[in-house]
Coordinates of C-alpha atoms in Angstrom, one line a residue:
X1 CA -89.3 46.8 38.7
X2 CA -91.8 44.8 36.6
X3 CA -90.1 45.9 33.4
X4 CA -86.7 44.7 34.8
X5 CA -88.3 41.3 35.4
X6 CA -89.4 41.1 31.8
X7 CA -86.0 42.0 30.5
X8 CA -84.3 39.3 32.6
X9 CA -86.8 36.8 31.3
X10 CA -86.1 37.7 27.7
X11 CA -82.3 37.4 28.3
X12 CA -82.7 34.0 29.8
X13 CA -84.8 32.8 26.8
X14 CA -82.4 34.1 24.3
X15 CA -79.5 32.3 26.0
X16 CA -81.3 29.0 25.8
X17 CA -82.5 29.4 22.2
X18 CA -79.1 30.5 21.0
X19 CA -77.5 27.2 22.0
X20 CA -74.8 29.0 23.9
X21 CA -75.6 27.5 27.3
X22 CA -73.6 24.7 28.7
X23 CA -76.1 23.9 31.4
X24 CA -78.5 25.3 33.9
X25 CA -75.7 27.1 35.8
X26 CA -75.1 29.3 32.8
X27 CA -78.7 30.7 32.8
X28 CA -79.2 34.0 34.5
X29 CA -79.9 32.8 38.1
X30 CA -82.4 35.5 39.0
X31 CA -85.1 34.1 36.7
X32 CA -85.2 30.7 38.3
X33 CA -84.7 31.8 41.9
X34 CA -88.0 32.3 43.6
X35 CA -89.0 35.7 45.0
X36 CA -91.7 34.7 47.4
X37 CA -94.0 37.2 49.1
X38 CA -96.1 36.6 52.2
X39 CA -99.7 37.4 52.9
X40 CA -101.3 38.0 56.3
X41 CA -104.5 35.9 56.3
X42 CA -107.0 36.4 59.1
X43 CA -107.0 33.5 61.5
X44 CA -104.3 31.7 59.5
X45 CA -101.3 33.9 59.9
X46 CA -98.7 34.5 57.3
X47 CA -98.9 32.4 54.1
X48 CA -96.4 32.2 51.3
X49 CA -97.7 33.3 48.0
X50 CA -98.8 30.5 45.6
X51 CA -96.3 31.6 42.8
X52 CA -92.8 33.1 42.8
X53 CA -93.1 36.6 41.6
X54 CA -91.0 39.7 41.4
X55 CA -91.2 41.9 44.5
X56 CA -92.7 45.3 44.2
X57 CA -92.3 48.5 46.2
X58 CA -96.1 48.7 46.5
X59 CA -96.8 46.4 49.5
X60 CA -100.6 46.4 49.6
X61 CA -103.5 44.1 50.5
X62 CA -101.5 42.7 53.5
X63 CA -98.8 41.2 51.2
X64 CA -95.2 41.7 52.4
X65 CA -91.8 41.1 50.8
X66 CA -90.5 39.6 54.1
X67 CA -91.8 36.9 56.3
X68 CA -90.4 38.7 59.3
X69 CA -92.3 41.8 58.4
X70 CA -95.5 39.9 57.8
X71 CA -95.2 38.2 61.2
X72 CA -94.4 41.5 62.9
X73 CA -97.8 43.0 61.9
X74 CA -100.0 40.0 61.4
X75 CA -102.4 39.1 64.2
X76 CA -103.5 40.7 67.4
X77 CA -100.1 40.6 69.0
X78 CA -98.0 40.6 65.8
X79 CA -94.5 39.2 66.4
X80 CA -94.3 40.2 70.1
X81 CA -92.8 37.6 72.5
X82 CA -93.7 37.2 75.3
X83 CA -97.3 38.2 74.6
X84 CA -98.2 41.5 76.2
X85 CA -101.4 42.1 78.2
X86 CA -102.9 44.4 75.6
X87 CA -101.7 45.5 72.2
X88 CA -103.1 47.5 69.4
X89 CA -100.8 47.4 66.3
X90 CA -101.1 49.0 62.9
X91 CA -100.6 46.7 59.9
X92 CA -98.7 49.5 58.2
X93 CA -95.0 49.9 58.5
X94 CA -92.5 52.8 58.0
X95 CA -88.9 52.6 57.0
X96 CA -86.3 53.6 59.6
X97 CA -82.6 53.6 60.0
X98 CA -80.7 53.2 63.3
X99 CA -78.6 56.2 62.6
X100 CA -81.7 58.4 62.9
X101 CA -83.0 56.8 66.1
X102 CA -82.5 59.1 69.1
X103 CA -83.4 58.6 72.8
X104 CA -84.7 61.4 74.9
X105 CA -83.8 60.8 78.6
X106 CA -85.0 64.1 80.0
X107 CA -87.7 62.4 82.0
X108 CA -85.3 59.8 83.5
X109 CA -84.0 60.5 87.0
X110 CA -80.4 61.7 86.9
X111 CA -79.3 58.7 89.1
X112 CA -80.7 56.3 86.5
X113 CA -79.6 57.9 83.2
X114 CA -76.3 56.1 82.9
X115 CA -78.0 52.7 83.2
X116 CA -80.8 53.7 80.8
X117 CA -78.3 55.0 78.3
X118 CA -76.5 51.6 78.4
X119 CA -79.9 50.0 77.8
X120 CA -80.4 52.1 74.7
X121 CA -77.0 50.9 73.3
X122 CA -78.4 47.4 73.4
X123 CA -81.4 48.6 71.5
X124 CA -79.2 50.0 68.8
X125 CA -77.2 46.7 68.5
X126 CA -80.4 44.7 68.3
X127 CA -81.8 46.9 65.5
X128 CA -78.6 46.5 63.5
X129 CA -78.7 42.8 64.1
X130 CA -82.0 42.5 62.2
X131 CA -79.9 43.3 59.1
X132 CA -76.9 41.3 60.0
X133 CA -75.1 44.3 61.3
X134 CA -75.5 46.6 58.3
X135 CA -78.7 48.5 57.3
X136 CA -78.0 49.5 53.7
X137 CA -81.3 51.2 52.9
X138 CA -80.8 54.7 54.1
X139 CA -83.9 56.5 55.4
X140 CA -83.5 59.9 57.2
X141 CA -86.9 60.0 59.0
X142 CA -86.1 60.8 62.6
X143 CA -87.3 58.4 65.3
X144 CA -87.4 59.9 68.8
X145 CA -87.8 57.5 71.7
X146 CA -89.1 59.5 74.7
X147 CA -88.3 57.5 77.9
X148 CA -90.1 58.3 81.1
X149 CA -89.0 56.6 84.4
X150 CA -90.5 57.6 87.7
X151 CA -88.2 56.0 90.2
X152 CA -84.5 56.4 90.7
X153 CA -84.2 53.1 92.4
X154 CA -81.8 50.8 90.5
X155 CA -82.2 47.7 92.6
X156 CA -83.6 44.6 90.9
X157 CA -85.6 42.3 93.2
X158 CA -88.7 40.2 93.0
X159 CA -90.7 43.2 94.2
X160 CA -89.5 45.4 91.4
X161 CA -92.3 46.9 89.4
X162 CA -91.7 45.8 85.8
X163 CA -94.8 47.1 84.1
X164 CA -94.5 49.5 81.2
X165 CA -96.4 51.3 78.4
X166 CA -95.3 51.8 74.8
X167 CA -96.9 54.0 72.2
X168 CA -95.7 54.5 68.6
X169 CA -97.0 57.5 66.6
X170 CA -96.1 58.3 63.0
X171 CA -96.3 61.8 61.5
X172 CA -94.9 63.0 58.2
X173 CA -91.8 64.5 59.6
X174 CA -91.1 62.3 62.6
X175 CA -91.8 59.0 64.3
X176 CA -92.4 59.4 68.1
X177 CA -92.1 56.5 70.5
X178 CA -93.2 56.9 74.1
X179 CA -91.8 54.4 76.6
X180 CA -93.0 54.8 80.2
X181 CA -92.4 52.8 83.4
X182 CA -92.1 53.2 87.1
X183 CA -88.6 51.7 87.1
X184 CA -85.6 51.4 84.8
X185 CA -86.4 47.7 84.4
X186 CA -89.9 48.4 83.2
X187 CA -88.4 50.9 80.7
X188 CA -86.0 48.2 79.6
X189 CA -88.8 45.9 78.8
X190 CA -90.5 48.7 76.9
X191 CA -87.3 49.1 74.8
X192 CA -87.2 45.4 74.1
X193 CA -90.8 45.5 72.9
X194 CA -89.9 48.5 70.7
X195 CA -87.2 46.4 69.0
X196 CA -89.7 43.7 68.4
X197 CA -91.9 46.1 66.4
X198 CA -89.0 46.3 63.9
X199 CA -88.2 43.8 61.2
X200 CA -85.8 43.5 58.3
X201 CA -86.6 43.5 54.6
X202 CA -84.1 41.5 52.6
X203 CA -85.1 41.1 49.0
X204 CA -84.1 37.6 47.8
X205 CA -84.2 38.5 44.1
X206 CA -81.0 40.5 44.1
X207 CA -77.3 39.6 44.5
X208 CA -76.8 42.9 46.3
X209 CA -76.8 42.7 50.1
X210 CA -79.7 45.1 50.5
X211 CA -81.5 45.3 53.8
X212 CA -83.8 47.9 55.3
X213 CA -85.7 48.1 58.5
X214 CA -89.5 48.5 58.9
X215 CA -91.2 49.7 62.1
X216 CA -94.8 49.2 62.9
X217 CA -96.3 52.7 62.1
X218 CA -98.6 52.8 65.1
X219 CA -98.8 50.9 68.4
X220 CA -100.3 51.1 71.8
X221 CA -99.1 48.5 74.3
X222 CA -99.8 48.1 78.0
X223 CA -97.9 45.3 79.7
X224 CA -96.8 43.8 83.0
X225 CA -95.6 40.3 84.1
X226 CA -97.8 37.8 85.9
X227 CA -94.9 36.3 87.9
X228 CA -92.1 38.1 89.8
X229 CA -89.5 35.3 89.3
X230 CA -88.8 34.2 85.7
X231 CA -85.6 32.3 85.8
X232 CA -83.2 30.2 83.8
X233 CA -80.7 28.0 85.6
X234 CA -77.3 27.3 84.0
X235 CA -75.0 24.7 85.5
X236 CA -71.3 25.6 84.8
X237 CA -69.8 23.1 87.2
X238 CA -70.3 19.8 85.4
X239 CA -68.9 21.5 82.3
X240 CA -67.3 24.9 82.3
X241 CA -69.3 27.3 80.2
X242 CA -67.1 30.1 78.8
X243 CA -68.2 33.6 79.8
X244 CA -69.0 34.7 76.2
X245 CA -71.6 31.8 76.1
X246 CA -73.0 32.8 79.5
X247 CA -73.4 36.4 78.3
X248 CA -75.1 35.2 75.1
X249 CA -77.5 33.2 77.2
X250 CA -78.4 36.3 79.1
X251 CA -79.0 38.1 75.8
X252 CA -81.5 35.4 75.0
X253 CA -83.1 35.9 78.5
X254 CA -83.4 39.6 77.9
X255 CA -85.1 39.0 74.5
X256 CA -87.7 37.0 76.4
X257 CA -88.1 39.3 79.4
X258 CA -86.7 36.6 81.8
X259 CA -85.3 38.3 84.9
X260 CA -83.3 35.8 87.0
X261 CA -80.1 34.1 85.9
X262 CA -79.7 31.3 88.4
X263 CA -76.0 30.4 88.2
X264 CA -75.3 26.9 89.5
X265 CA -71.6 27.7 89.5
X266 CA -70.3 25.1 91.9
X267 CA -70.8 21.4 92.5
X268 CA -68.8 18.4 93.5
X269 CA -67.4 18.2 90.0
X270 CA -65.6 21.6 90.0
X271 CA -65.3 24.9 91.7
X272 CA -64.6 27.5 88.9
X273 CA -65.7 30.6 90.9
X274 CA -62.7 32.6 92.0
X275 CA -62.6 33.7 95.7
X276 CA -60.3 36.5 96.6
X277 CA -60.3 35.3 100.3
X278 CA -60.0 31.6 99.6
X279 CA -57.9 31.1 96.4
X280 CA -57.7 27.4 97.2
X281 CA -61.3 26.9 95.8
X282 CA -60.2 27.4 92.2
X283 CA -56.6 26.1 92.7
X284 CA -58.0 22.7 93.7
X285 CA -61.4 22.9 92.1
X286 CA -61.1 24.3 88.6
X287 CA -60.7 22.0 85.6
X288 CA -57.8 24.1 84.3
X289 CA -56.2 27.6 84.7
X290 CA -58.3 28.7 81.7
X291 CA -61.6 27.5 83.2
X292 CA -62.1 30.0 86.0
X293 CA -64.5 32.9 86.4
X294 CA -62.4 35.7 87.8
X295 CA -63.7 38.2 90.3
X296 CA -63.5 40.9 87.6
X297 CA -65.4 38.7 85.1
X298 CA -68.2 38.0 87.6
X299 CA -68.7 41.7 88.4
X300 CA -68.7 42.5 84.7
X301 CA -71.3 39.7 84.1
X302 CA -73.5 41.1 86.9
X303 CA -73.4 44.5 85.3
X304 CA -74.0 43.1 81.8
X305 CA -77.1 41.3 83.1
X306 CA -78.4 44.3 85.0
X307 CA -78.4 46.4 81.7
X308 CA -80.5 43.6 80.3
X309 CA -83.0 43.5 83.2
X310 CA -81.6 40.2 84.6
X311 CA -80.7 39.6 88.2
X312 CA -77.8 37.2 88.9
X313 CA -78.4 34.7 91.7
X314 CA -75.3 32.7 92.6
X315 CA -75.8 29.2 93.9
X316 CA -73.2 27.7 96.2
X317 CA -74.6 24.2 96.5
X318 CA -74.2 22.8 100.1
X319 CA -73.9 20.8 102.2
X320 CA -74.1 18.1 99.4
X321 CA -72.7 18.6 95.9
X322 CA -69.5 20.0 97.4
X323 CA -66.3 18.1 96.7
X324 CA -63.6 19.3 94.3
X325 CA -62.5 22.7 95.6
X326 CA -62.9 21.7 99.2
X327 CA -60.4 18.9 99.4
X328 CA -57.4 21.0 100.6
X329 CA -58.3 21.4 104.3
X330 CA -55.8 18.9 105.8
X331 CA -52.9 20.3 103.8
X332 CA -53.5 23.7 105.2
X333 CA -54.2 22.6 108.8
X334 CA -57.9 23.0 108.6
X335 CA -58.9 19.3 108.8
X336 CA -61.5 17.7 106.5
X337 CA -63.6 20.6 105.2
X338 CA -65.5 18.0 103.1
X339 CA -65.9 14.2 103.3
X340 CA -66.3 11.5 100.7
X341 CA -64.5 13.7 98.1
X342 CA -63.9 11.7 94.9
X343 CA -64.3 8.4 96.8
X344 CA -65.0 5.2 94.8
X345 CA -67.2 3.2 94.7
X346 CA -69.6 6.0 94.9
X347 CA -73.1 4.6 94.8
X348 CA -73.7 4.6 98.5
X349 CA -72.1 8.0 99.0
X350 CA -73.7 10.4 96.5
X351 CA -76.3 10.7 93.8
X352 CA -73.7 10.8 91.0
X353 CA -69.9 10.8 90.8
X354 CA -67.7 12.5 92.0
X355 CA -68.9 12.5 95.6
X356 CA -68.4 15.2 98.2
X357 CA -70.3 16.7 101.1
X358 CA -69.3 19.5 103.5
X359 CA -68.2 18.4 107.0
X360 CA -70.6 20.0 109.5
X361 CA -68.5 18.6 112.4
X362 CA -65.6 20.8 111.5
X363 CA -65.8 24.5 112.8
X364 CA -63.1 25.5 110.2
X365 CA -65.5 24.6 107.4
X366 CA -67.9 27.3 108.6
X367 CA -65.1 29.9 108.8
X368 CA -64.1 29.1 105.2
X369 CA -67.7 29.2 104.1
X370 CA -68.1 32.6 105.8
X371 CA -65.1 33.9 103.8
X372 CA -66.7 32.7 100.6
X373 CA -70.0 34.3 101.5
X374 CA -68.3 37.6 102.2
X375 CA -66.8 37.5 98.6
X376 CA -70.3 36.9 97.2
X377 CA -72.0 39.5 99.4
X378 CA -69.5 42.1 98.1
X379 CA -70.0 41.1 94.5
X380 CA -73.8 40.9 94.2
X381 CA -75.9 44.1 94.0
X382 CA -77.9 44.8 97.2
X383 CA -80.2 43.4 98.3
X384 CA -78.4 40.3 97.4
X385 CA -80.2 37.0 96.8
X386 CA -78.2 33.8 97.5
X387 CA -79.2 30.3 96.5
X388 CA -77.8 27.8 99.2
X389 CA -78.5 24.6 97.3
X390 CA -79.5 22.2 100.0
X391 CA -80.6 19.1 98.1
X392 CA -79.6 15.4 97.8
X393 CA -77.7 15.0 101.1
X394 CA -76.6 11.4 101.3
X395 CA -76.6 10.2 104.8
X396 CA -74.3 7.3 103.9
X397 CA -71.6 9.8 103.2
X398 CA -71.8 11.5 106.6
X399 CA -72.2 8.1 108.2
X400 CA -68.9 7.0 106.7
X401 CA -67.1 9.7 108.6
X402 CA -66.1 8.9 112.2
X403 CA -65.6 12.6 112.9
X404 CA -69.2 13.3 111.9
X405 CA -70.8 10.4 113.8
X406 CA -68.8 11.3 116.9
X407 CA -70.0 14.9 116.6
X408 CA -73.6 13.7 116.3
X409 CA -73.3 11.7 119.5
X410 CA -71.9 14.8 121.3
X411 CA -74.9 16.8 120.1
X412 CA -77.3 14.0 121.2
X413 CA -78.3 13.2 117.6
X414 CA -79.2 9.6 116.9
X415 CA -77.3 7.8 114.2
X416 CA -80.6 7.5 112.2
X417 CA -82.5 9.3 109.5
X418 CA -83.9 11.8 112.1
X419 CA -80.5 12.4 113.5
X420 CA -79.0 13.1 110.1
X421 CA -81.9 15.4 109.3
X422 CA -81.2 17.3 112.5
X423 CA -77.5 17.7 111.5
X424 CA -78.6 18.8 108.1
X425 CA -80.9 21.4 109.6
X426 CA -78.1 22.6 111.9
X427 CA -75.9 23.1 108.9
X428 CA -78.4 25.4 107.2
X429 CA -79.0 27.3 110.5
X430 CA -75.3 28.0 110.8
X431 CA -74.8 28.8 107.1
X432 CA -77.7 31.3 107.2
X433 CA -76.1 32.9 110.3
X434 CA -72.8 33.2 108.4
X435 CA -74.5 34.8 105.4
X436 CA -76.5 37.2 107.5
X437 CA -73.3 38.2 109.3
X438 CA -71.5 39.0 106.1
X439 CA -74.5 40.9 104.7
X440 CA -74.6 43.0 107.8
X441 CA -70.8 43.6 107.6
X442 CA -71.2 45.3 104.3
X443 CA -74.2 47.3 105.4
X444 CA -76.9 45.0 103.9
X445 CA -80.0 43.7 105.6
X446 CA -81.3 40.2 106.2
X447 CA -82.9 38.8 103.1
X448 CA -84.6 35.5 102.3
X449 CA -82.4 32.8 100.7
X450 CA -83.3 30.0 98.3
X451 CA -83.1 26.3 98.9
X452 CA -83.9 23.3 96.7
X453 CA -86.7 21.0 97.8
X454 CA -85.4 17.9 99.5
X455 CA -85.9 15.4 102.3
X456 CA -85.6 18.4 104.6
X457 CA -88.5 20.3 103.0
X458 CA -91.0 17.5 103.1
X459 CA -94.4 18.6 104.4
X460 CA -94.1 16.5 107.6
X461 CA -90.8 18.1 108.7
X462 CA -90.1 21.5 107.0
X463 CA -91.8 23.6 109.7
X464 CA -89.5 22.1 112.4
X465 CA -86.4 23.2 110.5
X466 CA -86.9 26.0 108.0
X467 CA -88.5 29.4 108.6
X468 CA -91.1 30.4 106.0
X469 CA -89.8 34.0 106.4
X470 CA -86.2 33.2 105.6
X471 CA -86.4 30.5 103.0
X472 CA -87.9 30.4 99.5
X473 CA -88.2 26.8 98.4
X474 CA -87.4 25.9 94.8
X475 CA -89.5 22.8 94.1
X476 CA -88.1 20.5 91.5
X477 CA -90.4 17.6 92.1
X478 CA -92.2 16.1 89.1
X479 CA -95.5 17.8 88.1
X480 CA -97.6 15.1 89.9
X481 CA -96.0 15.6 93.2
X482 CA -98.1 17.1 96.0
X483 CA -95.2 19.0 97.6
X484 CA -95.7 22.3 95.8
X485 CA -99.4 22.5 96.9
X486 CA -98.5 21.4 100.5
X487 CA -95.8 24.1 100.9
X488 CA -98.2 26.7 99.6
X489 CA -100.9 25.6 102.1
X490 CA -98.3 26.0 104.9
X491 CA -97.5 29.6 103.7
X492 CA -94.1 29.0 102.1
X493 CA -93.0 31.0 99.1
X494 CA -92.0 28.8 96.2
X495 CA -90.4 28.8 92.8
X496 CA -91.5 26.0 90.6
X497 CA -89.3 24.0 88.2
X498 CA -91.1 20.7 87.5
X499 CA -88.2 18.4 86.4
X500 CA -90.2 16.2 84.2
X501 CA -91.3 19.2 82.1
X502 CA -88.9 22.1 82.5
X503 CA -85.6 20.4 82.8
X504 CA -83.8 21.0 79.5
X505 CA -81.4 18.1 80.0
X506 CA -84.2 15.5 80.1
X507 CA -84.4 13.2 77.1
X508 CA -80.6 13.0 76.8
X509 CA -79.8 10.5 79.5
X510 CA -81.3 7.5 81.4
X511 CA -85.1 7.1 81.4
X512 CA -85.8 10.8 81.2
X513 CA -88.2 12.1 78.5
X514 CA -87.6 15.1 76.3
X515 CA -90.1 18.0 76.5
X516 CA -90.5 20.0 73.3
X517 CA -91.4 23.7 73.4
X518 CA -95.1 22.9 73.1
X519 CA -95.1 20.7 76.2
X520 CA -93.1 23.3 78.1
X521 CA -95.5 26.1 77.0
X522 CA -98.6 24.1 78.0
X523 CA -97.6 23.7 81.6
X524 CA -99.3 26.2 84.0
X525 CA -98.4 27.1 87.6
X526 CA -100.8 27.2 90.4
X527 CA -102.6 30.5 91.0
X528 CA -101.3 31.6 94.4
X529 CA -99.6 34.7 95.7
X530 CA -96.8 32.7 97.2
X531 CA -95.9 31.2 93.8
X532 CA -93.1 33.7 93.0
X533 CA -92.7 32.2 89.6
X534 CA -90.7 29.4 87.8
X535 CA -87.5 28.4 86.2
X536 CA -86.2 26.4 83.3
X537 CA -83.1 24.4 84.2
X538 CA -80.1 23.6 82.0
X539 CA -78.0 21.0 83.8
X540 CA -74.7 20.3 82.1
X541 CA -73.7 16.6 82.7
X542 CA -74.1 16.0 79.0
X543 CA -73.7 19.5 77.6
X544 CA -71.0 22.0 77.1
X545 CA -70.9 25.3 75.1
X546 CA -71.1 23.4 71.8
X547 CA -74.7 22.5 72.2
X548 CA -75.8 25.2 74.7
X549 CA -78.0 27.3 72.4
X550 CA -79.9 24.6 70.7
X551 CA -80.6 22.8 74.0
X552 CA -81.9 26.0 75.7
X553 CA -83.6 27.9 72.9
X554 CA -86.3 28.3 71.9
X555 CA -87.7 26.0 74.6
X556 CA -86.7 28.5 77.3
X557 CA -88.6 31.1 75.4
X558 CA -91.8 29.0 75.8
X559 CA -91.4 29.0 79.6
X560 CA -90.6 32.7 79.5
X561 CA -94.0 33.5 77.9
X562 CA -95.8 31.2 80.4
X563 CA -94.2 33.1 83.3
X564 CA -94.6 36.6 81.8
X565 CA -98.2 36.5 80.6
X566 CA -99.5 33.0 81.4
X567 CA -101.8 33.1 78.3
X568 CA -104.9 31.1 78.1
X569 CA -104.5 30.5 74.4
X570 CA -102.9 27.2 73.2
X571 CA -99.5 26.5 71.7
X572 CA -100.8 26.6 68.1
X573 CA -102.0 30.2 68.5
X574 CA -98.6 31.1 69.8
X575 CA -96.6 29.3 67.2
X576 CA -96.4 32.0 64.5
X577 CA -95.1 34.4 67.2
X578 CA -92.6 31.7 68.3
X579 CA -91.4 31.4 64.8
X580 CA -90.8 35.2 64.7
X581 CA -89.0 35.0 68.1
X582 CA -86.7 32.3 66.9
X583 CA -85.8 34.3 63.8
X584 CA -85.1 37.3 66.1
X585 CA -82.8 35.2 68.3
X586 CA -80.9 34.0 65.2
X587 CA -80.4 37.5 64.1
X588 CA -79.0 38.4 67.5
X589 CA -76.3 35.8 67.4
X590 CA -78.0 32.9 69.2
X591 CA -78.5 29.4 67.6
X592 CA -82.0 28.3 68.6
X593 CA -83.2 24.9 67.5
X594 CA -85.7 24.6 64.7
X595 CA -89.3 24.0 65.7
X596 CA -90.8 22.9 62.4
X597 CA -89.9 22.1 58.7
X598 CA -89.0 25.2 56.8
X599 CA -92.1 24.9 54.6
X600 CA -94.3 24.9 57.7
X601 CA -92.6 28.0 59.0
X602 CA -93.6 29.7 55.7
X603 CA -97.2 28.6 56.0
X604 CA -98.6 29.4 59.4
X605 CA -101.2 26.9 60.8
X606 CA -100.9 24.6 57.7
X607 CA -98.9 21.9 59.6
X608 CA -100.9 21.8 62.8

């Protein structure tokens, strides 16, 4: 290779001296195109070499032809994201080819083999993605991945054991990978970690599209999550998000070991979720005939997510945030199912236009809600988890309805804040009964449901209205609010999503402030057994599929590591691994935002 470099240099010089060149573009391009290499420097990470130089096949002295390979082996945790509990990684790599990777499922329970087999297909696709879909450098060394799963239970809940172990051993004639876990979801995480021990080598000195894969030659990893609930919320009501974009978001979640896709699928703006029992929801609530999630698509999405270790939690926001999709009641003889729908002026009726709140005085509304719940109960895997919304009820809206105020007087509720709170509480009691009834009808059992924090969940009233056994409160107060701590002291289980730090839409409207990935990474949750975990939220008032990836990634990845391992190290220690994770997401078809100038990404720690 060195002699080839010399020959190219001589050719270039002769062209210039002979006067035949019409400009720089006529000179052999390889001579002036850099061929950087990258050195792993202790405590400094991967550093680009000082001078462009020809690559060599002899990668020694911790110098690598690829920045991705360097980051995969450099440092205690290499390029693993989220950071595992313990990891011992070799700095040597071996070449592999996906065609010679085989998965041994002999120690996987028969009931779980089909699901695990689908998980291995994702592994194959992710390996190919490292080389843009084609690994041109053929290597015939066999790689056998032995998967050991103890349990045949395929349910995914917040009590699912997700810990795993992963060992990589290299011998002359075979590479053996041992992935062990109690559950299929722990095994899935092990397989994800296996793919993160692989990086592509793409020489930049050649016009040929050459690409080979390198696997860390030896590894011993033991890992488990700190928090049970590691979520990402996506709002597809303010703007409809096409299913392919939803699936790509779940791909990103899987790469970061996030396990809850909180789907805020309905709001007052639109109702794109098809109901087989109540087709009026989409007929009156969808933006168009093309902007509907069909029953079949939703079931396919749930399966798609399960293969990637992600639980789908559907949110039907109520009793507020319910307008379009509910406005057909009178036409069908059901009366007003919702009030204030699309009314203007709106400021005294809702938090943002268009307005709409369910009508708790109308018994027909509960019958319709029950049908919707039955559709969801039949769609979600058991035990199903439902998010009932429950925030931002505007008493002015209910107060504008004579039907509702008359009902309140019949129930001996005062027309006051306390009276409206009592009506609100009554709604949740009836809605929970409706959900329980539908769960029991399909053979399910009573499960906790989720609610947003609200006026109803304030410390001075929550115990009078909401059972700590039946409700998990998702607290979206700013980080300085005492509510999270107050609820924990009272024994409520919580999921934390501090809006001033973990809301991905902040900084793009009003007086909100943007949080970069470093700020999101630095936020830590309280240490309490009742903190199930946290969530990063992508609200879509000012976002559609065009900007989805750059708004979500890689910032959501920062929250993912906080929830998986809750490391004590700072953001700068994590940044080289974050750079590797961003490159990985790019390879897998996502479009994560940049986190530094390109020069800084080639010189770890030099821009801190």
